[in-house]
Short mmCIF file of C-alpha atoms and ligand atoms in Angstrom, two decimals:
data_model
loop_
_atom_site.label_atom_id
_atom_site.label_comp_id
_atom_site.label_asym_id
_atom_site.label_seq_id
_atom_site.Cartn_x
_atom_site.Cartn_y
_atom_site.Cartn_z
CA MET A 40 -0.96 22.21 51.87
CA ALA A 41 -1.36 22.47 48.13
CA GLY A 42 -1.39 19.64 45.63
CA ASN A 43 -3.19 16.33 45.62
CA VAL A 44 -2.03 13.16 47.33
CA LYS A 45 -0.70 11.55 44.17
CA GLU A 46 1.45 14.55 43.28
CA LEU A 47 2.77 14.89 46.79
CA LYS A 48 3.62 11.19 47.00
CA GLU A 49 5.46 11.45 43.69
CA LYS A 50 7.36 14.50 44.86
CA LEU A 51 8.13 13.64 48.47
CA LEU A 52 8.22 9.92 49.11
CA LEU A 53 10.92 7.35 48.40
CA LYS A 54 10.07 5.21 45.39
CA LYS A 55 10.71 1.47 45.44
CA ASN A 56 10.79 0.11 41.93
CA HIS A 57 10.47 -3.53 40.98
CA GLY A 58 12.72 -4.58 38.11
CA GLY A 59 10.00 -6.81 36.70
CA LEU A 60 7.78 -3.75 36.28
CA VAL A 61 10.16 -0.97 35.28
CA LEU A 62 12.61 -2.73 32.95
CA SER A 63 11.91 -2.82 29.22
CA GLU A 64 11.74 -6.02 27.18
CA ASP A 65 15.09 -5.04 25.70
CA ASP A 66 16.61 -4.67 29.18
CA LEU A 67 15.16 -7.99 30.26
CA SER A 68 16.71 -9.78 27.29
CA LYS A 69 20.09 -8.25 28.22
CA VAL A 70 19.52 -9.48 31.79
CA GLU A 71 18.96 -13.03 30.50
CA LYS A 72 21.98 -12.92 28.19
CA PHE A 73 24.26 -11.67 30.98
CA SER A 74 23.09 -14.44 33.32
CA VAL A 75 24.23 -17.14 30.87
CA GLY A 76 27.86 -15.99 31.06
CA TYR A 77 27.59 -15.71 34.82
CA LYS A 78 26.35 -19.28 35.26
CA GLU A 79 29.27 -20.52 33.16
CA PHE A 80 31.69 -18.55 35.37
CA LEU A 81 30.07 -19.88 38.54
CA ASN A 82 30.34 -23.50 37.38
CA LYS A 83 34.00 -23.17 36.43
CA SER A 84 35.13 -21.06 39.40
CA LYS A 85 34.25 -22.87 42.59
CA THR A 86 37.48 -21.91 44.35
CA GLU A 87 39.53 -18.72 44.44
CA ARG A 88 42.27 -20.35 42.31
CA GLU A 89 39.76 -21.43 39.68
CA ALA A 90 38.19 -17.96 39.66
CA VAL A 91 41.60 -16.35 39.11
CA ASN A 92 42.38 -18.79 36.27
CA TYR A 93 39.00 -18.21 34.62
CA VAL A 94 39.31 -14.42 34.81
CA LEU A 95 42.91 -14.52 33.60
CA LYS A 96 41.85 -16.49 30.54
CA ILE A 97 39.08 -14.00 29.65
CA VAL A 98 41.14 -10.85 30.19
CA LYS A 99 44.09 -12.15 28.19
CA GLU A 100 41.71 -12.69 25.27
CA LYS A 101 40.55 -9.08 25.73
CA GLY A 102 44.07 -7.66 25.44
CA PHE A 103 45.14 -7.39 29.08
CA THR A 104 48.88 -8.01 29.61
CA GLU A 105 50.85 -8.76 32.75
CA PHE A 106 51.73 -5.54 34.58
CA ASP A 107 55.41 -4.66 34.42
CA LYS A 108 56.24 -1.59 36.46
CA SER A 109 59.37 -0.91 34.39
CA LYS A 110 57.20 -0.33 31.30
CA LYS A 111 55.54 2.97 30.46
CA TYR A 112 51.80 2.61 29.88
CA LYS A 113 49.50 4.91 27.95
CA PRO A 114 45.77 5.64 28.28
CA GLY A 115 43.67 2.65 27.25
CA ASP A 116 46.35 0.09 28.10
CA LYS A 117 44.99 -2.90 29.98
CA VAL A 118 47.01 -4.77 32.59
CA TYR A 119 46.63 -7.52 35.18
CA TYR A 120 48.49 -8.48 38.32
CA VAL A 121 48.08 -11.95 39.83
CA ASN A 122 48.87 -12.39 43.51
CA ARG A 123 49.93 -15.97 44.35
CA ASN A 124 47.25 -17.56 42.11
CA ARG A 125 44.48 -16.62 44.56
CA ALA A 126 43.85 -12.91 44.01
CA ILE A 127 43.96 -10.72 40.93
CA ALA A 128 43.93 -7.01 40.11
CA LEU A 129 42.98 -5.65 36.67
CA ALA A 130 43.54 -2.07 35.54
CA VAL A 131 42.75 0.06 32.52
CA ILE A 132 44.95 3.16 32.31
CA GLY A 133 42.84 6.34 32.20
CA GLU A 134 43.27 9.50 30.15
CA ASP A 135 44.37 11.28 33.32
CA GLY A 136 46.13 8.23 34.74
CA THR A 137 46.22 8.33 38.53
CA LYS A 138 46.52 12.13 38.87
CA ASN A 139 42.96 12.54 40.16
CA GLY A 140 42.93 9.24 42.01
CA VAL A 141 41.78 5.85 40.75
CA LYS A 142 38.35 4.26 40.66
CA MET A 143 38.22 0.81 42.17
CA ALA A 144 35.68 -1.98 42.26
CA ILE A 145 36.54 -4.82 44.63
CA ALA A 146 35.00 -8.21 45.40
CA HIS A 147 36.07 -11.46 47.00
CA ILE A 148 36.32 -14.85 45.32
CA ASP A 149 36.56 -17.21 48.30
CA SER A 150 33.38 -18.86 49.60
CA PRO A 151 32.46 -20.97 52.64
CA ARG A 152 33.45 -24.63 52.22
CA LEU A 153 35.18 -27.59 53.89
CA ASP A 154 39.00 -27.62 53.73
CA LEU A 155 41.03 -30.81 54.17
CA LYS A 156 43.21 -30.97 57.25
CA PRO A 157 46.98 -31.37 56.64
CA ASN A 158 46.73 -35.05 57.57
CA PRO A 159 43.26 -35.88 56.30
CA LEU A 160 43.08 -39.56 55.37
CA TYR A 161 42.08 -42.20 57.93
CA GLU A 162 40.09 -45.37 58.21
CA ASN A 163 37.54 -46.40 60.81
CA ASN A 164 35.72 -49.74 60.73
CA ASP A 165 36.46 -50.31 57.05
CA ILE A 166 35.34 -46.84 55.95
CA ALA A 167 37.92 -44.38 54.56
CA LEU A 168 37.37 -40.73 55.45
CA PHE A 169 38.96 -37.29 55.12
CA LYS A 170 39.20 -35.02 58.16
CA THR A 171 38.14 -31.45 57.36
CA HIS A 172 38.26 -28.01 58.92
CA TYR A 173 35.40 -25.81 57.78
CA TYR A 174 36.21 -22.45 56.17
CA GLY A 175 34.03 -19.40 56.81
CA GLY A 176 30.68 -19.02 58.53
CA ILE A 177 28.55 -22.07 57.83
CA LYS A 178 25.50 -23.74 59.35
CA LYS A 179 27.21 -27.12 59.69
CA TYR A 180 24.09 -29.24 59.29
CA GLN A 181 23.67 -27.86 55.73
CA TRP A 182 26.93 -29.52 54.66
CA THR A 183 25.94 -33.09 55.52
CA ALA A 184 24.26 -35.47 53.07
CA ILE A 185 24.93 -33.40 49.95
CA PRO A 186 27.29 -34.32 47.09
CA LEU A 187 30.69 -32.63 47.32
CA SER A 188 33.55 -32.32 44.85
CA LEU A 189 37.25 -31.99 45.62
CA HIS A 190 39.17 -29.00 44.24
CA GLY A 191 42.64 -27.65 44.81
CA ARG A 192 46.38 -28.01 44.48
CA VAL A 193 48.87 -30.46 45.97
CA VAL A 194 52.56 -29.55 46.00
CA LYS A 195 54.80 -32.63 46.03
CA SER A 196 58.08 -33.09 47.88
CA ASP A 197 60.08 -32.23 44.73
CA GLY A 198 58.23 -28.90 44.38
CA SER A 199 56.12 -29.93 41.38
CA TYR A 200 52.37 -29.72 41.81
CA VAL A 201 49.15 -31.33 40.68
CA ASP A 202 45.76 -29.62 40.42
CA ILE A 203 42.72 -31.62 41.43
CA ASN A 204 39.12 -31.12 40.28
CA LEU A 205 37.10 -34.26 40.96
CA GLY A 206 33.36 -34.75 41.26
CA GLU A 207 32.00 -32.01 39.00
CA ASP A 208 31.39 -34.27 36.01
CA LYS A 209 28.41 -36.59 36.40
CA ASP A 210 30.60 -39.54 35.38
CA GLU A 211 33.11 -38.78 38.12
CA PRO A 212 32.79 -39.95 41.72
CA CYS A 213 31.78 -37.37 44.34
CA PHE A 214 32.08 -37.29 48.12
CA CYS A 215 29.83 -36.51 51.09
CA VAL A 216 29.54 -36.02 54.83
CA THR A 217 27.18 -38.59 56.33
CA ASP A 218 24.44 -37.69 58.83
CA LEU A 219 22.72 -39.76 61.48
CA LEU A 220 19.39 -41.34 60.55
CA PRO A 221 16.36 -39.72 62.32
CA HIS A 222 15.52 -43.06 63.93
CA LEU A 223 18.69 -42.87 66.01
CA ALA A 224 18.96 -39.11 66.32
CA LYS A 225 16.92 -38.59 69.49
CA GLU A 226 19.91 -37.16 71.33
CA GLN A 227 21.18 -35.15 68.33
CA MET A 228 17.78 -33.62 67.59
CA ASN A 229 17.54 -32.28 71.13
CA LYS A 230 20.73 -30.26 70.65
CA THR A 231 20.73 -26.66 69.40
CA MET A 232 21.37 -26.18 65.68
CA LEU A 233 24.76 -24.79 66.61
CA LYS A 234 25.74 -28.06 68.31
CA GLY A 235 23.73 -30.60 66.28
CA ILE A 236 26.69 -31.27 64.00
CA ASP A 237 30.12 -31.09 65.60
CA GLY A 238 32.83 -29.39 63.50
CA GLU A 239 35.12 -32.32 64.20
CA ASN A 240 32.49 -34.65 62.75
CA LEU A 241 32.44 -33.06 59.29
CA ASN A 242 34.29 -36.12 58.00
CA VAL A 243 34.09 -36.86 54.32
CA LEU A 244 33.38 -40.33 52.96
CA VAL A 245 36.05 -41.25 50.40
CA GLY A 246 35.92 -45.05 50.03
CA SER A 247 35.09 -48.46 51.43
CA LEU A 248 37.05 -51.21 49.66
CA PRO A 249 40.18 -52.73 51.19
CA PHE A 250 43.40 -53.52 49.39
CA LYS A 251 43.29 -57.26 48.71
CA SER A 252 46.25 -58.76 50.54
CA ASP A 253 47.36 -60.48 53.73
CA LYS A 254 46.05 -59.85 57.22
CA GLU A 255 47.51 -56.32 57.59
CA SER A 256 45.32 -53.62 59.16
CA GLU A 257 44.18 -50.29 57.66
CA LEU A 258 43.76 -51.83 54.23
CA VAL A 259 40.91 -49.56 53.15
CA LYS A 260 43.08 -46.52 53.79
CA LEU A 261 45.93 -48.18 51.90
CA ASN A 262 43.66 -48.98 48.97
CA ILE A 263 42.32 -45.40 48.77
CA MET A 264 45.84 -43.95 48.99
CA LYS A 265 46.91 -46.35 46.22
CA LEU A 266 44.05 -45.11 44.00
CA ILE A 267 44.90 -41.47 44.75
CA ASN A 268 48.54 -42.20 43.95
CA GLU A 269 47.66 -43.85 40.65
CA LYS A 270 45.49 -40.88 39.61
CA TYR A 271 47.56 -37.95 40.90
CA ASP A 272 51.03 -39.37 41.61
CA ILE A 273 51.00 -38.11 45.21
CA VAL A 274 51.73 -39.82 48.53
CA GLU A 275 50.12 -39.30 51.94
CA SER A 276 52.75 -36.85 53.17
CA ASP A 277 51.98 -34.56 50.19
CA PHE A 278 48.68 -33.55 51.82
CA VAL A 279 50.79 -31.42 54.16
CA SER A 280 51.58 -29.05 51.29
CA ALA A 281 48.13 -28.87 49.75
CA GLU A 282 45.08 -26.66 49.58
CA LEU A 283 42.18 -29.02 49.00
CA GLU A 284 38.64 -27.79 49.30
CA LEU A 285 35.34 -29.65 49.28
CA VAL A 286 32.54 -27.72 47.63
CA PRO A 287 28.98 -28.64 46.57
CA THR A 288 28.80 -30.40 43.20
CA PHE A 289 25.62 -28.47 42.29
CA LYS A 290 25.63 -26.65 38.98
CA ALA A 291 24.15 -23.17 38.77
CA GLN A 292 20.54 -23.55 37.73
CA ASP A 293 17.55 -21.30 37.08
CA VAL A 294 15.08 -21.25 39.94
CA GLY A 295 11.32 -20.65 39.65
CA PHE A 296 8.68 -21.17 36.96
CA ASP A 297 9.58 -17.72 35.61
CA ARG A 298 13.32 -18.54 35.67
CA SER A 299 13.96 -15.15 37.30
CA LEU A 300 16.42 -16.50 39.87
CA ILE A 301 19.66 -18.49 39.85
CA GLY A 302 20.52 -21.05 42.49
CA GLY A 303 24.10 -22.17 42.95
CA TYR A 304 27.12 -22.49 45.17
CA GLY A 305 29.28 -19.44 45.89
CA HIS A 306 27.16 -16.50 44.71
CA ASP A 307 28.81 -14.82 47.73
CA ASP A 308 30.76 -13.19 46.29
CA ARG A 309 31.20 -14.36 42.70
CA VAL A 310 27.88 -12.71 41.86
CA CYS A 311 29.79 -9.45 42.34
CA ALA A 312 33.18 -10.60 41.03
CA TYR A 313 31.77 -11.47 37.60
CA PRO A 314 30.01 -8.13 36.89
CA ILE A 315 32.98 -6.02 38.00
CA VAL A 316 35.29 -8.04 35.73
CA GLU A 317 32.87 -7.67 32.80
CA ALA A 318 32.60 -3.94 33.55
CA ILE A 319 36.35 -3.32 33.38
CA ILE A 320 36.69 -5.47 30.25
CA ASN A 321 34.09 -3.32 28.50
CA SER A 322 35.51 0.05 29.61
CA GLU A 323 37.46 1.80 26.86
CA LYS A 324 39.71 4.73 27.78
CA PRO A 325 38.22 5.85 31.10
CA LYS A 326 39.14 9.31 32.41
CA GLU A 327 40.72 8.06 35.62
CA THR A 328 42.58 4.75 35.81
CA ILE A 329 40.10 2.05 36.80
CA ILE A 330 40.89 -1.06 38.82
CA THR A 331 39.02 -4.27 39.56
CA VAL A 332 40.32 -6.34 42.47
CA LEU A 333 39.28 -9.91 43.28
CA ALA A 334 40.55 -10.84 46.73
CA ASP A 335 40.81 -14.04 48.75
CA LYS A 336 40.23 -14.78 52.46
CA GLU A 337 37.19 -12.53 53.04
CA GLU A 338 35.22 -15.33 54.64
CA ILE A 339 37.88 -15.79 57.31
CA GLY A 340 38.54 -12.11 58.02
CA SER A 341 40.67 -10.97 55.04
CA ASP A 342 43.97 -11.74 56.79
CA GLY A 343 46.84 -13.24 54.81
CA ASN A 344 48.83 -11.99 51.84
CA THR A 345 46.04 -12.65 49.32
CA GLY A 346 43.33 -11.06 51.50
CA MET A 347 42.15 -7.47 51.36
CA LYS A 348 44.08 -6.57 54.52
CA SER A 349 47.29 -7.36 52.61
CA LYS A 350 49.30 -4.46 51.22
CA PHE A 351 49.41 -6.00 47.73
CA ILE A 352 46.74 -3.67 46.42
CA LYS A 353 48.38 -0.59 47.90
CA TYR A 354 51.66 -1.61 46.27
CA PHE A 355 49.92 -2.16 42.93
CA ILE A 356 48.38 1.35 43.11
CA SER A 357 51.77 2.69 44.19
CA ASP A 358 53.36 1.21 41.05
CA LEU A 359 50.62 2.75 38.89
CA ALA A 360 51.11 6.11 40.63
CA MET A 361 54.83 6.03 39.86
CA GLN A 362 53.94 5.88 36.16
CA ASP A 363 52.58 9.42 36.54
CA GLY A 364 55.23 10.64 38.97
CA MET A 365 52.59 10.67 41.70
CA LYS A 366 52.94 9.74 45.36
CA CYS A 367 50.79 6.75 46.30
CA ARG A 368 49.28 8.59 49.29
CA ASP A 369 48.14 11.48 47.10
CA VAL A 370 46.50 9.05 44.68
CA LEU A 371 44.77 7.11 47.44
CA ARG A 372 43.33 10.22 49.10
CA LYS A 373 41.55 11.16 45.86
CA SER A 374 40.47 7.61 44.99
CA LYS A 375 36.95 6.18 45.01
CA CYS A 376 35.86 2.61 45.54
CA ILE A 377 32.78 0.45 45.39
CA SER A 378 33.18 -2.62 47.55
CA THR A 379 30.93 -5.12 45.86
CA ASP A 380 29.61 -7.81 48.14
CA VAL A 381 26.28 -9.49 48.71
CA ASN A 382 23.65 -8.39 51.21
CA ALA A 383 20.88 -10.41 52.90
CA ALA A 384 17.76 -10.24 50.73
CA PHE A 385 14.50 -9.91 52.65
CA ASP A 386 13.20 -13.44 53.14
CA PRO A 387 9.43 -13.57 53.77
CA THR A 388 9.83 -16.88 55.61
CA TYR A 389 12.18 -15.27 58.15
CA SER A 390 10.77 -11.75 58.08
CA SER A 391 11.14 -11.26 61.84
CA GLN A 392 14.92 -10.95 61.45
CA TYR A 393 14.70 -8.00 59.03
CA ASP A 394 13.60 -4.38 59.25
CA ALA A 395 11.27 -4.39 56.25
CA SER A 396 11.76 -0.69 55.48
CA ASN A 397 15.57 -0.97 55.56
CA SER A 398 16.10 -4.32 53.88
CA CYS A 399 17.08 -5.05 50.31
CA TYR A 400 14.73 -7.05 48.13
CA ILE A 401 15.19 -9.52 45.30
CA ASN A 402 14.58 -7.89 41.87
CA ARG A 403 14.79 -4.32 43.14
CA GLY A 404 18.27 -3.84 41.78
CA VAL A 405 21.75 -3.29 43.09
CA VAL A 406 21.85 -2.71 46.86
CA VAL A 407 23.88 0.17 48.28
CA THR A 408 24.83 -0.60 51.87
CA LYS A 409 26.00 2.45 53.80
CA TYR A 410 27.34 0.34 56.63
CA THR A 411 27.59 -3.29 57.67
CA GLY A 412 29.00 -4.37 61.04
CA SER A 413 27.22 -5.60 64.16
CA GLY A 414 26.34 -4.55 67.70
CA GLY A 415 25.98 -0.82 67.02
CA LYS A 416 27.82 -0.46 63.68
CA SER A 417 30.96 -2.11 65.05
CA GLY A 418 33.44 -3.25 62.39
CA THR A 419 32.36 -1.16 59.42
CA SER A 420 33.68 1.88 57.56
CA ASP A 421 30.18 3.53 57.29
CA ALA A 422 30.22 5.60 54.10
CA SER A 423 29.88 9.38 54.49
CA ALA A 424 26.80 11.38 53.51
CA GLU A 425 28.89 13.11 50.84
CA TYR A 426 30.06 9.87 49.24
CA MET A 427 26.56 8.34 49.41
CA GLY A 428 25.43 11.52 47.65
CA GLU A 429 27.97 11.05 44.86
CA ILE A 430 27.04 7.41 44.40
CA ARG A 431 23.28 8.00 44.19
CA GLN A 432 23.87 10.71 41.59
CA ILE A 433 25.93 8.30 39.47
CA LEU A 434 23.27 5.58 39.75
CA ASP A 435 20.32 7.87 39.02
CA LYS A 436 22.07 9.54 36.09
CA ALA A 437 22.74 6.15 34.49
CA ASP A 438 19.17 5.00 35.16
CA ILE A 439 20.29 2.10 37.37
CA LEU A 440 17.68 0.21 39.39
CA TRP A 441 18.99 0.47 42.95
CA GLN A 442 17.95 0.23 46.58
CA THR A 443 19.47 0.50 50.02
CA GLY A 444 19.68 -2.25 52.60
CA GLU A 445 20.95 -3.05 56.05
CA LEU A 446 22.17 -6.53 56.90
CA GLY A 447 19.13 -7.62 58.94
CA LYS A 448 17.57 -5.82 61.87
CA VAL A 449 19.56 -4.12 64.62
CA ASP A 450 21.23 -6.67 66.91
CA ALA A 451 19.92 -9.66 64.92
CA GLY A 452 23.55 -10.55 64.26
CA GLY A 453 25.43 -8.78 61.50
CA GLY A 454 28.63 -9.13 59.58
CA GLY A 455 31.39 -7.26 57.84
CA THR A 456 33.10 -7.19 54.51
CA ILE A 457 36.18 -5.77 52.77
CA ALA A 458 35.08 -2.12 52.35
CA LYS A 459 36.76 -1.04 55.58
CA PHE A 460 40.21 -2.27 54.53
CA VAL A 461 40.10 0.02 51.49
CA ALA A 462 38.66 2.86 53.60
CA ASN A 463 41.66 2.45 55.90
CA LEU A 464 43.91 3.30 52.93
CA ASP A 465 42.31 6.80 52.91
CA VAL A 466 39.92 5.99 50.04
CA ASP A 467 36.18 6.83 49.79
CA VAL A 468 34.29 3.55 49.74
CA VAL A 469 30.76 2.22 49.94
CA ASP A 470 29.30 -1.28 49.78
CA MET A 471 27.31 -2.10 46.70
CA GLY A 472 26.14 -5.52 45.66
CA VAL A 473 23.50 -8.10 45.00
CA PRO A 474 20.81 -9.33 47.44
CA VAL A 475 21.10 -13.07 48.23
CA LEU A 476 18.68 -15.58 49.73
CA SER A 477 20.14 -18.43 51.84
CA MET A 478 23.52 -16.68 52.05
CA HIS A 479 26.40 -19.06 52.96
CA ALA A 480 24.24 -22.13 52.31
CA PRO A 481 25.57 -24.70 49.81
CA PHE A 482 22.84 -23.52 47.41
CA GLU A 483 22.36 -19.73 47.45
CA VAL A 484 19.82 -17.80 45.37
CA ILE A 485 20.09 -14.46 43.55
CA SER A 486 18.02 -12.58 40.95
CA LYS A 487 19.17 -12.18 37.36
CA ILE A 488 17.96 -8.57 37.31
CA ASP A 489 20.05 -7.62 40.35
CA LEU A 490 23.13 -9.32 38.89
CA TYR A 491 22.84 -7.33 35.66
CA MET A 492 22.20 -4.09 37.56
CA LEU A 493 25.52 -4.48 39.40
CA TYR A 494 27.23 -4.76 36.01
CA LYS A 495 25.50 -1.58 34.78
CA ALA A 496 26.22 0.23 38.06
CA THR A 497 29.93 -0.63 37.85
CA VAL A 498 30.13 0.54 34.23
CA ALA A 499 28.50 3.84 35.31
CA PHE A 500 30.89 4.18 38.28
CA PHE A 501 33.95 3.57 36.07
CA ASP A 502 32.73 5.95 33.36
MN1 MN B 8 30.77 -11.77 50.84
MN1 MN B 9 30.20 -14.25 52.97
#
């Protein structure tokens, strides 16, 4: 065989580039600048409602208007569609409209957390607590003994509502789930991690002082309800018509001496939502109509009218297709999508659960995931060779730092995301996203380089 080893390696073998080595100083300063806006978004968008509100505010400033299907739009027009305050679709009308299909980038804006039960408030031995029902896949022990804030909406009996956001400001009170001291945890510590903390015991501490009065019982509960009433003008029965979520109070913060990483709550999947919103905002007159979708309910299976299984996005595309006299089905068949969600970054501390040659790595750029699923690729749309080919061409042409990755080693577990629901609409779709350490923990970690690369990749995909 001709040629020396170095030449052959260069020609034949897969290259794995590290962002810290291949990016220019100029690129790295753009990475840093982009991360500042992201941290702001993360801190202000801890729930799906807050994420929708934040995005709505930005896009309105950038000239997006509420979509009205009776209006006729022209190339370059920017529209938004809000679905029940918990999901949002943004579109920029392309030169060719929907005639050759649309290009979509999708992400989810719900994250694992503790939801209040419909009848949450109770008192036990002079301690007032909220009953919760956890949302999404969590390791329950991680949610005890950390500060939590309360976010959400309460609809009162007259139909008016009040939004709650309490515990984020350092001068505000926060909440927490207590845990048993190690001295008395002999029995608990012998349980498996799955059973160490019972889901029914994720009770949240909300107060301890009784209402000063006669010898009535349940006076701590009464006192707490009185304080809640004074602050929010709600009564106990109003919890029935509420969505109240307890999330970590942590602010997004740089991690590491080199400040290369960001720790925070809810990177999954706001670390993808933010770049795909920024990408559509900065796209002027694309050829095909481009769409960014931020969906709810991914962490509990995407069911529900604000989840990706809902027809709302198909109907939105159908309305856009009508603008061009196109049938929705003909638009969908020609459409392309990147489903942007996080993947499990290789963690050297838990290396046995990964296949090192098929994992994604922090700082090696945006991760393209051909398939997710579990137990033999079950529950995934598995992108075709042809579509993977198209995507790698787009990424290479735009000089994007990218890598591939599976979600852990075969049969280690697995998981799914929203790509398959778009694939089921007869659209080409692949997963693309950001590697995350400690996924689904109250404090997840991502790399600033990878975050910025998803932004650049989405711009290239839309272009
Ligand atoms: Mn996700
Ligand atoms: Mn998730």
